Amino acid sequence: MDEAAPPDMLDRIRALISNHADGALEAHDLRTRHAGRRTFIEFHLVVPGTMNVAEAHDICDRIEEALKNEIEDSTITIHVEPEMKAKQTGVLVL
Ligand SMILES: [Zn+2]
């Protein structure tokens, strides 16, 4: 049965995102799901509206690599958003 990642793993995930997101502004809507041995990690990453795609993609690659190295059997989905979509709640400031 699917369930959210345990709290200690969530803390590690938040710290990893935070430590590898130089250039991004915030992350929000973090969702995790365990299915069998796999951990699915999904979140929104807010970047400056003027940032180009290549730069935003580099940040995603860095975060994905860090998460994959630390969280065994993880599948990561990052939704990049320009800064005008930034939220005021549930935010992980980077
Ligand atoms: Zn969002």
PDB file of C-alpha atoms and ligand atoms in Angstrom:
ATOM      1  CA  MET A   1       0.000   0.000   0.000  1.00  0.00           C
ATOM      2  CA  ASP A   2       1.200   3.513  -0.799  1.00  0.00           C
ATOM      3  CA  GLU A   3       2.024   5.890   2.030  1.00  0.00           C
ATOM      4  CA  ALA A   4       3.927   9.133   2.596  1.00  0.00           C
ATOM      5  CA  ALA A   5       7.631   8.961   3.452  1.00  0.00           C
ATOM      6  CA  PRO A   6       8.402   8.805   7.217  1.00  0.00           C
ATOM      7  CA  PRO A   7       9.095  12.154   8.977  1.00  0.00           C
ATOM      8  CA  ASP A   8      12.866  11.605   9.286  1.00  0.00           C
ATOM      9  CA  MET A   9      13.133  10.932   5.558  1.00  0.00           C
ATOM     10  CA  LEU A  10      11.032  14.027   4.854  1.00  0.00           C
ATOM     11  CA  ASP A  11      13.472  16.099   6.892  1.00  0.00           C
ATOM     12  CA  ARG A  12      16.380  14.691   4.879  1.00  0.00           C
ATOM     13  CA  ILE A  13      14.577  15.405   1.618  1.00  0.00           C
ATOM     14  CA  ARG A  14      13.862  19.018   2.660  1.00  0.00           C
ATOM     15  CA  ALA A  15      17.497  19.549   3.669  1.00  0.00           C
ATOM     16  CA  LEU A  16      18.803  18.036   0.410  1.00  0.00           C
ATOM     17  CA  ILE A  17      16.554  20.235  -1.713  1.00  0.00           C
ATOM     18  CA  SER A  18      17.537  23.275   0.307  1.00  0.00           C
ATOM     19  CA  ASN A  19      21.273  22.550   0.080  1.00  0.00           C
ATOM     20  CA  HIS A  20      21.347  21.963  -3.674  1.00  0.00           C
ATOM     21  CA  ALA A  21      19.014  24.643  -4.975  1.00  0.00           C
ATOM     22  CA  ASP A  22      21.382  27.602  -5.358  1.00  0.00           C
ATOM     23  CA  GLY A  23      19.738  30.067  -7.731  1.00  0.00           C
ATOM     24  CA  ALA A  24      16.173  28.963  -6.992  1.00  0.00           C
ATOM     25  CA  LEU A  25      13.905  31.001  -4.719  1.00  0.00           C
ATOM     26  CA  GLU A  26      11.709  28.479  -2.968  1.00  0.00           C
ATOM     27  CA  ALA A  27      10.196  25.030  -3.097  1.00  0.00           C
ATOM     28  CA  HIS A  28       6.617  24.150  -2.176  1.00  0.00           C
ATOM     29  CA  ASP A  29       3.954  21.464  -2.510  1.00  0.00           C
ATOM     30  CA  LEU A  30       6.414  18.710  -1.588  1.00  0.00           C
ATOM     31  CA  ARG A  31       4.716  15.325  -1.898  1.00  0.00           C
ATOM     32  CA  THR A  32       6.223  11.923  -1.220  1.00  0.00           C
ATOM     33  CA  ARG A  33       4.880   8.463  -1.745  1.00  0.00           C
ATOM     34  CA  HIS A  34       6.292   5.044  -0.899  1.00  0.00           C
ATOM     35  CA  ALA A  35       5.280   2.171  -3.158  1.00  0.00           C
ATOM     36  CA  GLY A  36       7.128  -1.053  -2.470  1.00  0.00           C
ATOM     37  CA  ARG A  37      10.834  -0.153  -2.345  1.00  0.00           C
ATOM     38  CA  ARG A  38      10.374   2.985  -4.418  1.00  0.00           C
ATOM     39  CA  THR A  39      10.053   6.501  -3.028  1.00  0.00           C
ATOM     40  CA  PHE A  40       8.365   9.042  -5.271  1.00  0.00           C
ATOM     41  CA  ILE A  41       9.318  12.646  -4.558  1.00  0.00           C
ATOM     42  CA  GLU A  42       7.506  15.527  -6.222  1.00  0.00           C
ATOM     43  CA  PHE A  43       7.643  19.267  -5.617  1.00  0.00           C
ATOM     44  CA  HIS A  44       7.449  22.709  -7.198  1.00  0.00           C
ATOM     45  CA  LEU A  45      10.625  24.755  -7.585  1.00  0.00           C
ATOM     46  CA  VAL A  46      10.256  28.517  -7.982  1.00  0.00           C
ATOM     47  CA  VAL A  47      12.998  30.303  -9.938  1.00  0.00           C
ATOM     48  CA  PRO A  48      13.374  33.967 -10.986  1.00  0.00           C
ATOM     49  CA  GLY A  49      11.089  34.715 -13.944  1.00  0.00           C
ATOM     50  CA  THR A  50      14.078  35.891 -15.989  1.00  0.00           C
ATOM     51  CA  MET A  51      16.111  32.712 -15.512  1.00  0.00           C
ATOM     52  CA  ASN A  52      16.678  30.791 -18.741  1.00  0.00           C
ATOM     53  CA  VAL A  53      15.641  27.191 -19.220  1.00  0.00           C
ATOM     54  CA  ALA A  54      19.192  25.809 -19.287  1.00  0.00           C
ATOM     55  CA  GLU A  55      19.966  27.379 -15.931  1.00  0.00           C
ATOM     56  CA  ALA A  56      16.719  26.177 -14.340  1.00  0.00           C
ATOM     57  CA  HIS A  57      17.377  22.707 -15.723  1.00  0.00           C
ATOM     58  CA  ASP A  58      20.873  22.657 -14.189  1.00  0.00           C
ATOM     59  CA  ILE A  59      19.399  23.354 -10.775  1.00  0.00           C
ATOM     60  CA  CYS A  60      16.906  20.501 -11.235  1.00  0.00           C
ATOM     61  CA  ASP A  61      19.732  18.151 -12.263  1.00  0.00           C
ATOM     62  CA  ARG A  62      21.740  19.049  -9.156  1.00  0.00           C
ATOM     63  CA  ILE A  63      18.785  18.481  -6.823  1.00  0.00           C
ATOM     64  CA  GLU A  64      17.807  15.240  -8.555  1.00  0.00           C
ATOM     65  CA  GLU A  65      21.327  13.870  -8.339  1.00  0.00           C
ATOM     66  CA  ALA A  66      21.598  14.732  -4.642  1.00  0.00           C
ATOM     67  CA  LEU A  67      18.242  13.114  -3.870  1.00  0.00           C
ATOM     68  CA  LYS A  68      19.007   9.988  -5.909  1.00  0.00           C
ATOM     69  CA  ASN A  69      22.346   9.568  -4.138  1.00  0.00           C
ATOM     70  CA  GLU A  70      20.802   9.824  -0.676  1.00  0.00           C
ATOM     71  CA  ILE A  71      17.343   8.340  -1.027  1.00  0.00           C
ATOM     72  CA  GLU A  72      17.489   4.787  -2.282  1.00  0.00           C
ATOM     73  CA  ASP A  73      15.279   3.854  -5.246  1.00  0.00           C
ATOM     74  CA  SER A  74      13.817   7.311  -5.607  1.00  0.00           C
ATOM     75  CA  THR A  75      11.919   8.757  -8.534  1.00  0.00           C
ATOM     76  CA  ILE A  76      11.912  12.543  -8.626  1.00  0.00           C
ATOM     77  CA  THR A  77       9.590  14.938 -10.403  1.00  0.00           C
ATOM     78  CA  ILE A  78      10.304  18.665 -10.220  1.00  0.00           C
ATOM     79  CA  HIS A  79       7.880  21.257 -11.557  1.00  0.00           C
ATOM     80  CA  VAL A  80       9.662  24.525 -12.321  1.00  0.00           C
ATOM     81  CA  GLU A  81       7.668  27.730 -11.866  1.00  0.00           C
ATOM     82  CA  PRO A  82       8.528  31.401 -12.465  1.00  0.00           C
ATOM     83  CA  GLU A  83       8.557  33.572  -9.359  1.00  0.00           C
ATOM     84  CA  MET A  84       5.129  35.194  -9.848  1.00  0.00           C
ATOM     85  CA  LYS A  85       3.583  31.837  -8.939  1.00  0.00           C
ATOM     86  CA  ALA A  86       5.319  31.852  -5.546  1.00  0.00           C
ATOM     87  CA  LYS A  87       3.102  30.937  -2.599  1.00  0.00           C
ATOM     88  CA  GLN A  88       3.138  32.310   0.899  1.00  0.00           C
ATOM     89  CA  THR A  89       2.259  29.048   2.646  1.00  0.00           C
ATOM     90  CA  GLY A  90       3.925  25.639   2.894  1.00  0.00           C
ATOM     91  CA  VAL A  91       7.109  27.163   1.581  1.00  0.00           C
ATOM     92  CA  LEU A  92      10.650  25.891   1.877  1.00  0.00           C
ATOM     93  CA  VAL A  93      12.766  29.005   1.434  1.00  0.00           C
ATOM     94  CA  LEU A  94      16.049  28.220  -0.258  1.00  0.00           C
TER      95      LEU A  94
HETATM   96 ZN    ZN B   1       3.483  25.624  -7.340  1.00  0.00          ZN
END
